[in-house]
Short mmCIF file of C-alpha atoms in Angstrom, two decimals:
data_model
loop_
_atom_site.label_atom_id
_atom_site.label_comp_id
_atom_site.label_asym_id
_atom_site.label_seq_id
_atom_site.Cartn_x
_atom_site.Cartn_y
_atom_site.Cartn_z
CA UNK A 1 -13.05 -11.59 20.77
CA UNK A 2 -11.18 -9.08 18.97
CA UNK A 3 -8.90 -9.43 21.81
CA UNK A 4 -7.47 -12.45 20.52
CA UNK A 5 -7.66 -11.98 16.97
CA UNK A 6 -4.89 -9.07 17.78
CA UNK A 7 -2.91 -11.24 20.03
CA UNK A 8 -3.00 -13.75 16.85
CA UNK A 9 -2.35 -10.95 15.12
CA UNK A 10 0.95 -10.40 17.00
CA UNK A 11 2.22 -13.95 17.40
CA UNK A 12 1.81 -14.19 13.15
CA UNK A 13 3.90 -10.72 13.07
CA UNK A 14 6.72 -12.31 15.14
CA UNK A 15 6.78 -15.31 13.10
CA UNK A 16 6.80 -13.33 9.96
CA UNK A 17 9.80 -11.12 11.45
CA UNK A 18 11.54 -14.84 12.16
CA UNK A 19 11.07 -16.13 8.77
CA UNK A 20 12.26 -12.63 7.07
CA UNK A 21 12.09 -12.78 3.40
CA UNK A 22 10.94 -16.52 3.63
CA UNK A 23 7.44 -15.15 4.37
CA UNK A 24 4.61 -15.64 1.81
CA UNK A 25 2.08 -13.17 0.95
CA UNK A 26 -1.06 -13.51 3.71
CA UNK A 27 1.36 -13.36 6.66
CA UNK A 28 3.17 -10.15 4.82
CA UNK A 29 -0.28 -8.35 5.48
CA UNK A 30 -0.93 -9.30 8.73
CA UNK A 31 2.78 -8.48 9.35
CA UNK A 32 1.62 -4.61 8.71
CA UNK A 33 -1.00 -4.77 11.14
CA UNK A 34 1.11 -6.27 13.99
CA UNK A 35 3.82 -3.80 12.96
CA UNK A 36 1.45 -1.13 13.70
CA UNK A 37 0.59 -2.38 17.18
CA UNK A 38 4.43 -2.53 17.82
CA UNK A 39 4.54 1.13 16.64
CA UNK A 40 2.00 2.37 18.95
CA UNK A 41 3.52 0.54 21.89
CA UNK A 42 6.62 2.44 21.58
CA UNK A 43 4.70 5.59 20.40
CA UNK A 44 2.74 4.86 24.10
CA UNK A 45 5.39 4.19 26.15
CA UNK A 46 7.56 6.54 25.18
CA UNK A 47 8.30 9.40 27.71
CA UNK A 48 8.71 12.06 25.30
CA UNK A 49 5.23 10.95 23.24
CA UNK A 50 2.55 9.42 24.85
CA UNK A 51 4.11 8.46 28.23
CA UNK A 52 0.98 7.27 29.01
CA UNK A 53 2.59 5.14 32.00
CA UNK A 54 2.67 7.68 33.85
CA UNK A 55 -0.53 7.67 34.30
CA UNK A 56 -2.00 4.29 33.42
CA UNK A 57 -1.10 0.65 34.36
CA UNK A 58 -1.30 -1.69 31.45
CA UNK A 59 0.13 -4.98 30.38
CA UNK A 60 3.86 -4.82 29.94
CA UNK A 61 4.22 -1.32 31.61
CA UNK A 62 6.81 -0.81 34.28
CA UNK A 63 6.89 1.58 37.00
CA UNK A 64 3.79 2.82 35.90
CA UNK A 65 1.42 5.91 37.88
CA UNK A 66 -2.14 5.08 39.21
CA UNK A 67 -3.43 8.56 38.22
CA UNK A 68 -5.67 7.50 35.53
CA UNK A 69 -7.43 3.80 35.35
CA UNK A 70 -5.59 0.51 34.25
CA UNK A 71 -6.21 0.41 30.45
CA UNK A 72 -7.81 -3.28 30.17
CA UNK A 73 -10.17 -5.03 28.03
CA UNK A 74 -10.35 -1.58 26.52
CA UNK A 75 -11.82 -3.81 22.82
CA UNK A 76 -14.73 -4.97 25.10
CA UNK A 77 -14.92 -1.74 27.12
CA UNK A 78 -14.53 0.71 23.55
CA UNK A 79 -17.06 -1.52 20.61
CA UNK A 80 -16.32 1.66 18.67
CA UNK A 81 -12.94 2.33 18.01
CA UNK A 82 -13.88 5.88 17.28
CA UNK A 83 -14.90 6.69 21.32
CA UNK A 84 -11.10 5.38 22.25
CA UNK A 85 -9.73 7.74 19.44
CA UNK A 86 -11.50 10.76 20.92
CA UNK A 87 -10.52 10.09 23.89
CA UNK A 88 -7.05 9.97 23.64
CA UNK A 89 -7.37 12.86 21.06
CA UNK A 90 -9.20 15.20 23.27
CA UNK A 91 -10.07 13.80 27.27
CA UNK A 92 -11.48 16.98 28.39
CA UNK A 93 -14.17 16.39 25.33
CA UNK A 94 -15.55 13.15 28.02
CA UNK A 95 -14.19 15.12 31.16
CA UNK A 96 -13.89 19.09 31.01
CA UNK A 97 -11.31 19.06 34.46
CA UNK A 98 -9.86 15.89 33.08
CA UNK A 99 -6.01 15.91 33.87
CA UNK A 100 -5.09 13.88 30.92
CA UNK A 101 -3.58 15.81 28.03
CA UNK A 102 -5.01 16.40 24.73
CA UNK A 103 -2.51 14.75 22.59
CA UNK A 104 -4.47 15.51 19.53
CA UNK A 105 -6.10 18.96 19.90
CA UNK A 106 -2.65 20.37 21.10
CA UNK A 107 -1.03 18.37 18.40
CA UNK A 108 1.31 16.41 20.90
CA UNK A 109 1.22 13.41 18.97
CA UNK A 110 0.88 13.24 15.11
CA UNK A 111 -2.84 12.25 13.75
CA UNK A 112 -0.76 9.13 12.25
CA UNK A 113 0.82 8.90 15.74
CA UNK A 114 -2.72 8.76 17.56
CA UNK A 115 -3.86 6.04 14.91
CA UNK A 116 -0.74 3.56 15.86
CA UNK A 117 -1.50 4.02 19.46
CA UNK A 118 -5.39 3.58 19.14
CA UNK A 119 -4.08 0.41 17.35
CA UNK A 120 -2.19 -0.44 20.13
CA UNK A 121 -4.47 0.40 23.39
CA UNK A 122 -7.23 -1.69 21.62
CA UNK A 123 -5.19 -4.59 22.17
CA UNK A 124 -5.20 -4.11 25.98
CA UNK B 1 8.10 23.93 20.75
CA UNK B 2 6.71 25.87 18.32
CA UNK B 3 5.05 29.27 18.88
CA UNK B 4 1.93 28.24 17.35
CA UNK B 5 1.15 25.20 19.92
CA UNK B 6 2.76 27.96 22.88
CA UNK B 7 -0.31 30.38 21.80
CA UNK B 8 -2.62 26.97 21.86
CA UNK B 9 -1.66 26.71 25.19
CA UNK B 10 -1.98 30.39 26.50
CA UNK B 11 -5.56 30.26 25.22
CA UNK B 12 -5.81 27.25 26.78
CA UNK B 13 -4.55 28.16 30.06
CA UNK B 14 -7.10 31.39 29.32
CA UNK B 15 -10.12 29.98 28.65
CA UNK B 16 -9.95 27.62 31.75
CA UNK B 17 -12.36 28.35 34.30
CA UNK B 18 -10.55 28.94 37.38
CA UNK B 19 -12.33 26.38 40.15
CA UNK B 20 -11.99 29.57 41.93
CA UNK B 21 -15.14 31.55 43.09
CA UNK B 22 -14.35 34.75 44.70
CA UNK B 23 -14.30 33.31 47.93
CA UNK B 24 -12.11 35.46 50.28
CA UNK B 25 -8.77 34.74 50.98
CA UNK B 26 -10.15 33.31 54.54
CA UNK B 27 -12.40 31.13 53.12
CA UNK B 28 -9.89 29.81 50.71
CA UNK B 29 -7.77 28.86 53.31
CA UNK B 30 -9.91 27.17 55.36
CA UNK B 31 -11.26 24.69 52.55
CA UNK B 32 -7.87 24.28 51.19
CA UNK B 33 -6.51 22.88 54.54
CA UNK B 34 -9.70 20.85 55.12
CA UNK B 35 -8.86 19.34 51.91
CA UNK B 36 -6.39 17.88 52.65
CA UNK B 37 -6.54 16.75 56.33
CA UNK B 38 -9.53 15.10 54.88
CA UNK B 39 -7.55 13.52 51.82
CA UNK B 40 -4.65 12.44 54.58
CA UNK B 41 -6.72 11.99 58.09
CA UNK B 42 -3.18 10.40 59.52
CA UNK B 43 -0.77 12.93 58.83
CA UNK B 44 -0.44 15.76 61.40
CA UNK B 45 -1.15 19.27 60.78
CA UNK B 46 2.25 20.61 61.10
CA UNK B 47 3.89 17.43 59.19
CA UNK B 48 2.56 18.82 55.67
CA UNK B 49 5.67 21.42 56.17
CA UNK B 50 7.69 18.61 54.95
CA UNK B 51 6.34 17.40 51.18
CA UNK B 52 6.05 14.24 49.98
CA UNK B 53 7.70 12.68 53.14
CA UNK B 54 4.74 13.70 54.92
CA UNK B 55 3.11 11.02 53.25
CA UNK B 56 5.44 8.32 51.96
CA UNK B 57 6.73 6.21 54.91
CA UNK B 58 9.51 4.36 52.74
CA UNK B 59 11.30 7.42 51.39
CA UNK B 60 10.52 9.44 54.57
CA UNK B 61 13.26 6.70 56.26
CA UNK B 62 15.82 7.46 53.88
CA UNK B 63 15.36 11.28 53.73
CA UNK B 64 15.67 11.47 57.29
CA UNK B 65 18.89 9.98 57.20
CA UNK B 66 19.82 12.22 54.84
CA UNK B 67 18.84 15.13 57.54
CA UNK B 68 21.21 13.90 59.75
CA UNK B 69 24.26 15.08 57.60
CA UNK B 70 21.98 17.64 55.60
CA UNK B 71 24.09 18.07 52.27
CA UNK B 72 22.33 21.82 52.57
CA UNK B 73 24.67 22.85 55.05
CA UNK B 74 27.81 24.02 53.15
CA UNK B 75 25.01 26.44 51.53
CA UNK B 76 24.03 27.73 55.06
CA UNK B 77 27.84 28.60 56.02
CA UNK B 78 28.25 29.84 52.75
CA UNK B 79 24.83 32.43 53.30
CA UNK B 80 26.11 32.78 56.81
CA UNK B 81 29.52 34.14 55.66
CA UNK B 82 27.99 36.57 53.13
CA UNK B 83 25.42 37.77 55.42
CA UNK B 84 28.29 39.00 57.71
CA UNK B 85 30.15 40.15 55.62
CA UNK B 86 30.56 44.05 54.84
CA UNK B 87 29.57 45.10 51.14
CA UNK B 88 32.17 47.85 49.77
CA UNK B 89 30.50 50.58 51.37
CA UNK B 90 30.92 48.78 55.43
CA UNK B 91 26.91 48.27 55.18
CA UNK B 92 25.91 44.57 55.89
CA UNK B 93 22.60 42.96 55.23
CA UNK B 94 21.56 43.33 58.60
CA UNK B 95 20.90 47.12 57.85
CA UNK B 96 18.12 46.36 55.87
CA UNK B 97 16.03 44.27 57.67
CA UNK B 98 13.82 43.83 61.40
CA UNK B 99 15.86 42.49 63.73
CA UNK B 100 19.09 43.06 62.01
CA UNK B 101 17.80 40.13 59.51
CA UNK B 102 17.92 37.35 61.73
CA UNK B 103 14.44 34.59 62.17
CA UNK B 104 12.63 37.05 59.56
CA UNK B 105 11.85 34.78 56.39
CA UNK B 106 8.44 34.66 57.88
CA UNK B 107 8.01 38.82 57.30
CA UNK B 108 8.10 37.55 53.10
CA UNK B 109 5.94 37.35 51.32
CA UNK B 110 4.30 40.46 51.71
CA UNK B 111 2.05 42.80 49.85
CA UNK B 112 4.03 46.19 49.46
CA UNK B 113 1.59 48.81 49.58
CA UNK B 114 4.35 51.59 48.68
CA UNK B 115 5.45 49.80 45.65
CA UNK B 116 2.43 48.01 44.46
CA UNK B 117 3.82 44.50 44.07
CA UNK B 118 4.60 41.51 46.29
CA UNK B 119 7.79 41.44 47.82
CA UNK B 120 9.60 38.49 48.87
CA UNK B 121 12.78 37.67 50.54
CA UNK B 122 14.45 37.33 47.51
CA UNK B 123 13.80 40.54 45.81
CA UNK B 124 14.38 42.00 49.15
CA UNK B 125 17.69 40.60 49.09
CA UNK B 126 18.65 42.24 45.79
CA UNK B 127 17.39 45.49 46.86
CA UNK B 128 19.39 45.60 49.98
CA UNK B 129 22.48 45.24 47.72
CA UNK B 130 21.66 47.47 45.21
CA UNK B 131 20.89 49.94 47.31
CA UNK B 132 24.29 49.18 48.87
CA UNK B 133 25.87 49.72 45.48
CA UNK B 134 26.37 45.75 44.94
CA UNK B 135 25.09 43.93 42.15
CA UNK B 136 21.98 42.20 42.03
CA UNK B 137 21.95 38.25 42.43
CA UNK B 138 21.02 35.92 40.34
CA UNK B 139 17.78 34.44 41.38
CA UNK B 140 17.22 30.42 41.17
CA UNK B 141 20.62 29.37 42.38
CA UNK B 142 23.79 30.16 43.79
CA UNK B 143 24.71 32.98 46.08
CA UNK B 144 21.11 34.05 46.98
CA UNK B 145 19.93 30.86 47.33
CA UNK B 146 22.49 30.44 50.04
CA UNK B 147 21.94 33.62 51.77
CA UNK B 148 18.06 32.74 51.80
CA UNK B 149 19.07 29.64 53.34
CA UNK B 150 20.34 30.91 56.04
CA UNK B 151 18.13 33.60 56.94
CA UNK B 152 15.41 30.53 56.27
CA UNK B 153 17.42 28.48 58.99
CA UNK B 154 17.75 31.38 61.49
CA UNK B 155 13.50 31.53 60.84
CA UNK B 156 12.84 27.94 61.64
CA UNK B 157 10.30 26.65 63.69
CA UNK B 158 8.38 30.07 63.49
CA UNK B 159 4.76 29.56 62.30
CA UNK B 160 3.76 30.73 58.92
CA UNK B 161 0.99 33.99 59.09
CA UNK B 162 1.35 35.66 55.61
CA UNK B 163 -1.77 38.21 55.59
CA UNK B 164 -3.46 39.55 52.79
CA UNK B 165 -4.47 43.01 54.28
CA UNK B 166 -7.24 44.39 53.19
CA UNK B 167 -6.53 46.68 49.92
CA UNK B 168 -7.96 45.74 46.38
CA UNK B 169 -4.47 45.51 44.92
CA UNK B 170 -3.40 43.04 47.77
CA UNK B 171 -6.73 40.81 47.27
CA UNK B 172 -6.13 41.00 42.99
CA UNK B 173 -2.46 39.62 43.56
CA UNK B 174 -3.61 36.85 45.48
CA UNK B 175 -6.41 36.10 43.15
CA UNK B 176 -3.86 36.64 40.07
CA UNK B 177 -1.95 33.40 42.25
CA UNK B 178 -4.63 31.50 42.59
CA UNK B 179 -5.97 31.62 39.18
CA UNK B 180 -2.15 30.85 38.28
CA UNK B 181 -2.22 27.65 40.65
CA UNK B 182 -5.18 26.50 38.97
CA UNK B 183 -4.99 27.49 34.98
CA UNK B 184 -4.08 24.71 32.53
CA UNK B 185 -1.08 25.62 30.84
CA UNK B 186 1.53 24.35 28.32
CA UNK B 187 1.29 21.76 25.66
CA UNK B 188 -0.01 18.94 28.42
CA UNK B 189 -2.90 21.27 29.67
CA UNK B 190 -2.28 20.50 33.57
CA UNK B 191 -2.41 22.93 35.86
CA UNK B 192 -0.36 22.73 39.23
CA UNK B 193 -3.83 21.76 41.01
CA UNK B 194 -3.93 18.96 39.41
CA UNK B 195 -0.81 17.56 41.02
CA UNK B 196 -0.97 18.96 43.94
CA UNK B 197 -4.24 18.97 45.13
CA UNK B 198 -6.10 16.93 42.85
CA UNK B 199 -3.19 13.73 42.63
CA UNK B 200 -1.89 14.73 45.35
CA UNK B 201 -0.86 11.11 47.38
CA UNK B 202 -1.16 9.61 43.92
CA UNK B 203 2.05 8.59 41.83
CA UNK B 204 2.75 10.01 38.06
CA UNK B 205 5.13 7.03 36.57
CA UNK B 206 7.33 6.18 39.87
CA UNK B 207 7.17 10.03 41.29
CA UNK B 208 4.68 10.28 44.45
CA UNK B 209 2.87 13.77 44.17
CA UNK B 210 3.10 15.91 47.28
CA UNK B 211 0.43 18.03 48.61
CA UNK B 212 0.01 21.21 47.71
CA UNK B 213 -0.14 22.60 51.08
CA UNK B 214 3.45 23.19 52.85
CA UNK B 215 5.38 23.36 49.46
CA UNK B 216 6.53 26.70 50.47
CA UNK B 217 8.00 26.37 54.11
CA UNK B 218 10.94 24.43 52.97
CA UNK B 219 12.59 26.18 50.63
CA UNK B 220 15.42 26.61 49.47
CA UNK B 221 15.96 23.32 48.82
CA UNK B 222 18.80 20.68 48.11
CA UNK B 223 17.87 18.42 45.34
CA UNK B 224 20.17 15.43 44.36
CA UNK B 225 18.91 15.62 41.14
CA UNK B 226 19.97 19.25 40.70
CA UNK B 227 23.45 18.65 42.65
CA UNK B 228 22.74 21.92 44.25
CA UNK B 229 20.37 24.41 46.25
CA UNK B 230 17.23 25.60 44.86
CA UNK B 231 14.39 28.61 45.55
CA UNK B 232 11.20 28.20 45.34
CA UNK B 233 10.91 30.17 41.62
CA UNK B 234 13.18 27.75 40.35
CA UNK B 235 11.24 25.07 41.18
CA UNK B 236 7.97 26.46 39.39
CA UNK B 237 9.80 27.30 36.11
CA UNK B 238 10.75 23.32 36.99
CA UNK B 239 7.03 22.35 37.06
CA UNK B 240 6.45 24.41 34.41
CA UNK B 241 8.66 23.19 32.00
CA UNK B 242 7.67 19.22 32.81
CA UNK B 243 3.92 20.09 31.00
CA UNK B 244 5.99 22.21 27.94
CA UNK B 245 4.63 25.52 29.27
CA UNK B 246 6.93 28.41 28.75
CA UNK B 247 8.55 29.05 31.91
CA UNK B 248 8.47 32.79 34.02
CA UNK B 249 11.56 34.22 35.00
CA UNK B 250 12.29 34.09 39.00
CA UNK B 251 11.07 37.10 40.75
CA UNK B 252 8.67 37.93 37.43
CA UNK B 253 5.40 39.34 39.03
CA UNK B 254 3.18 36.12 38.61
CA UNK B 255 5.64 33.96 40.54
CA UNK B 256 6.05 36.62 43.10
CA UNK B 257 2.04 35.95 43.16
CA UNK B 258 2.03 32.79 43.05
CA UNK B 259 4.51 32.62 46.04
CA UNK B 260 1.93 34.96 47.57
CA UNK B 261 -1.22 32.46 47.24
CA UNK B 262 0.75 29.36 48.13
CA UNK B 263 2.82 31.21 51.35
CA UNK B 264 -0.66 32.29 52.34
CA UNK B 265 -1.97 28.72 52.13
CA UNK B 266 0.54 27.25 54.25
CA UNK B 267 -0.57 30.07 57.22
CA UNK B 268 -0.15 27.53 60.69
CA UNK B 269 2.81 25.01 59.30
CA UNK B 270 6.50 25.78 60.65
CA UNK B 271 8.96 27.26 59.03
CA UNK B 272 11.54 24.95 58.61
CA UNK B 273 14.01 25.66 55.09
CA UNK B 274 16.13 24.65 54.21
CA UNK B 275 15.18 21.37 52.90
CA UNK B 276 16.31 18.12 51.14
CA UNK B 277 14.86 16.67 48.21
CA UNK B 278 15.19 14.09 45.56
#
């Protein structure tokens, strides 16, 4: 479900980025939230932030490593955002021998950072 | 980075419980190699001397073509030539090691009893020329890499048998390599095992992850992407660097250590350094 609100989400951002200035206030604020999404993808993809394709497959990666699980249906498979958040903020908190890195508890990513790319995951 | 998320990651790397037990050295060994014949039942034994081709059929093709004009080879002249050649005083290396220096890579690394401290080929290297009244060489490239190349190449096909003889200070710097194989360090938290041993056959963006065991019997190596030849401590301040740990210098003791756990790991695969990598 909340699945493809985001996607809706999306497709209203890119129509708001067509019609520029034309756009009228209700598809201004969703514009934000897609904007966010967009943010965390590049935030995620990024090999100097998350680079989180190295380890995970997910929709629109490329070349991506199998060392961690596809990220999928992660709305359905996280009900609480707040479980996805800690995980990406601390993995050894779910698995102490966990190779993934703690991109908030050694500050690799900014808290603001983390938030865009929670934003983002959850619509995988 | 800055020094406050570099002392994050020393406690880090601290407070991780090394998967080690004290199991002896033996022991170690054994389950280490089970490992991974178990994780790769259809690779031979004596194939693991040989990295990531060992288990990747598609680049295995193209890197032995690239054996069969090995662009190592200039560096093994090059060592050749220096080896023979007379430092100022008529001395050559030959003076300072068995057998006049030639097929004895596999003598290094050793546990130095005299000195205290794990010696390796390298530092042995250096000694021999300052004792010579030459200057030291620099260790992650260059010269010495070339001179271990050769002496590597005159050593091939001899089977690695590092010992750890039995003398506390021996057993604590292989335990001081082990723990250093499997502490989390730098800003990413990994530790080497979990590339190599624990990912190891698994792919981290488009790189496969070779095995842990037989990463030493190659080296030095010839990687494209450095244009040049390699040691082995060059390559862990490599790995180091890629989780935003600070790096050791070559030759410090806990990569003369480390070289000691991992040599001693490889004990039954072939010599046979140089090699050629991406």
């Amino acid at each position: 479900m909340r699945k493809s609100a985001s996607s809706t989400l999306a497709a209203a951002g890119a129509l708001t980025l067509m019609l520029g200035s034309l756009a009228i206030a209700p598809q201004a604020a969703l514009a934000a939230g897609a904007s966010v999404v967009e943010e965390g993808k590049a935030i995620a993809f990024n090999r100097k932030k998350g680079n989180c394709l190295a380890c995970h497959k997910m929709k629109d990666g490329t070349l991506e490593g199998n060392i961690g699980p596809a990220l999928v249906n992660m709305a359905d498979r996280y009900p609480d955002k707040k479980d996805l958040r800690a995980q990406i903020w601390d993995a050894t908190q779910v698995n102490p021998n966990t190779i993934m890195p703690p991109y908030g508890k050694y500050k690799i990513l900014t808290e603001e950072e983390i938030d865009k790319v929670v934003e983002f995951i959850y619509t995988r | 980075m800055n020094r406050l998320l570099l002392i994050t990651a020393a406690v880090g790397a601290l407070c991780a419980v090394p998967l080690a037990s004290q199991a002896s050295p033996e022991e170690d060994l054994k389950a280490f190699q089970a490992y991974f014949q178990e994780r790769f039942p259809n690779v031979p034994f004596e194939d693991f001397a040989n990295g990531v081709y060992a288990i990747d059929k598609a680049s295995r093709e193209q890197w032995e073509a690239i054996e069969e004009f090995p662009p190592y080879e200039i560096a093994i002249e090059e060592g050749e030539e220096m080896f023979n050649t007379p430092f100022k005083n008529g001395k050559t290396y030959a003076s300072c090691f068995r057998n006049g220096g030639i097929g004895v890579k596999g003598d290094y690394p050793y546990y130095d009893t005299e000195k205290g401290r794990v010696e390796t080929l390298a530092s042995a290297i250096n000694e021999c020329r300052t004792k010579n009244g030459e200057k030291p060489l620099k260790y992650k490239k260059g010269k010495l890499a070339s001179l271990v190349a050769y002496m590597a190449y005159t050593t091939r096909g001899q089977i690695v048998d590092i010992k750890i003889p039995f003398d506390q200070r021996a057993r604590d710097a292989y335990e001081a390599g082990k723990h250093f194989y499997y502490a989390r360090r730098g800003q990413l938290n990994m530790s080497c095992a979990h590339c190599h041993i624990d990912n190891a056959g698994n792919k981290i963006r488009a790189d496969l992850l070779s095995p842990a065991l037989g990463h030493p019997t190659h080296f030095p190596v010839y990687r494209s992407k450095w244009g040049n030849l390699g040691t082995l401590h060059r390559r862990f301040a490599g790995c180091n660097k890629q989780v935003r740990a600070m790096p050791f210098k070559a030759q410090s003791e806990q990569y003369r250590n480390l070289e000691y756990f991992m040599t001693y790991m490889s004990n039954g695969l072939p010599w046979n350094g140089p090699g050629a990598r991406k």
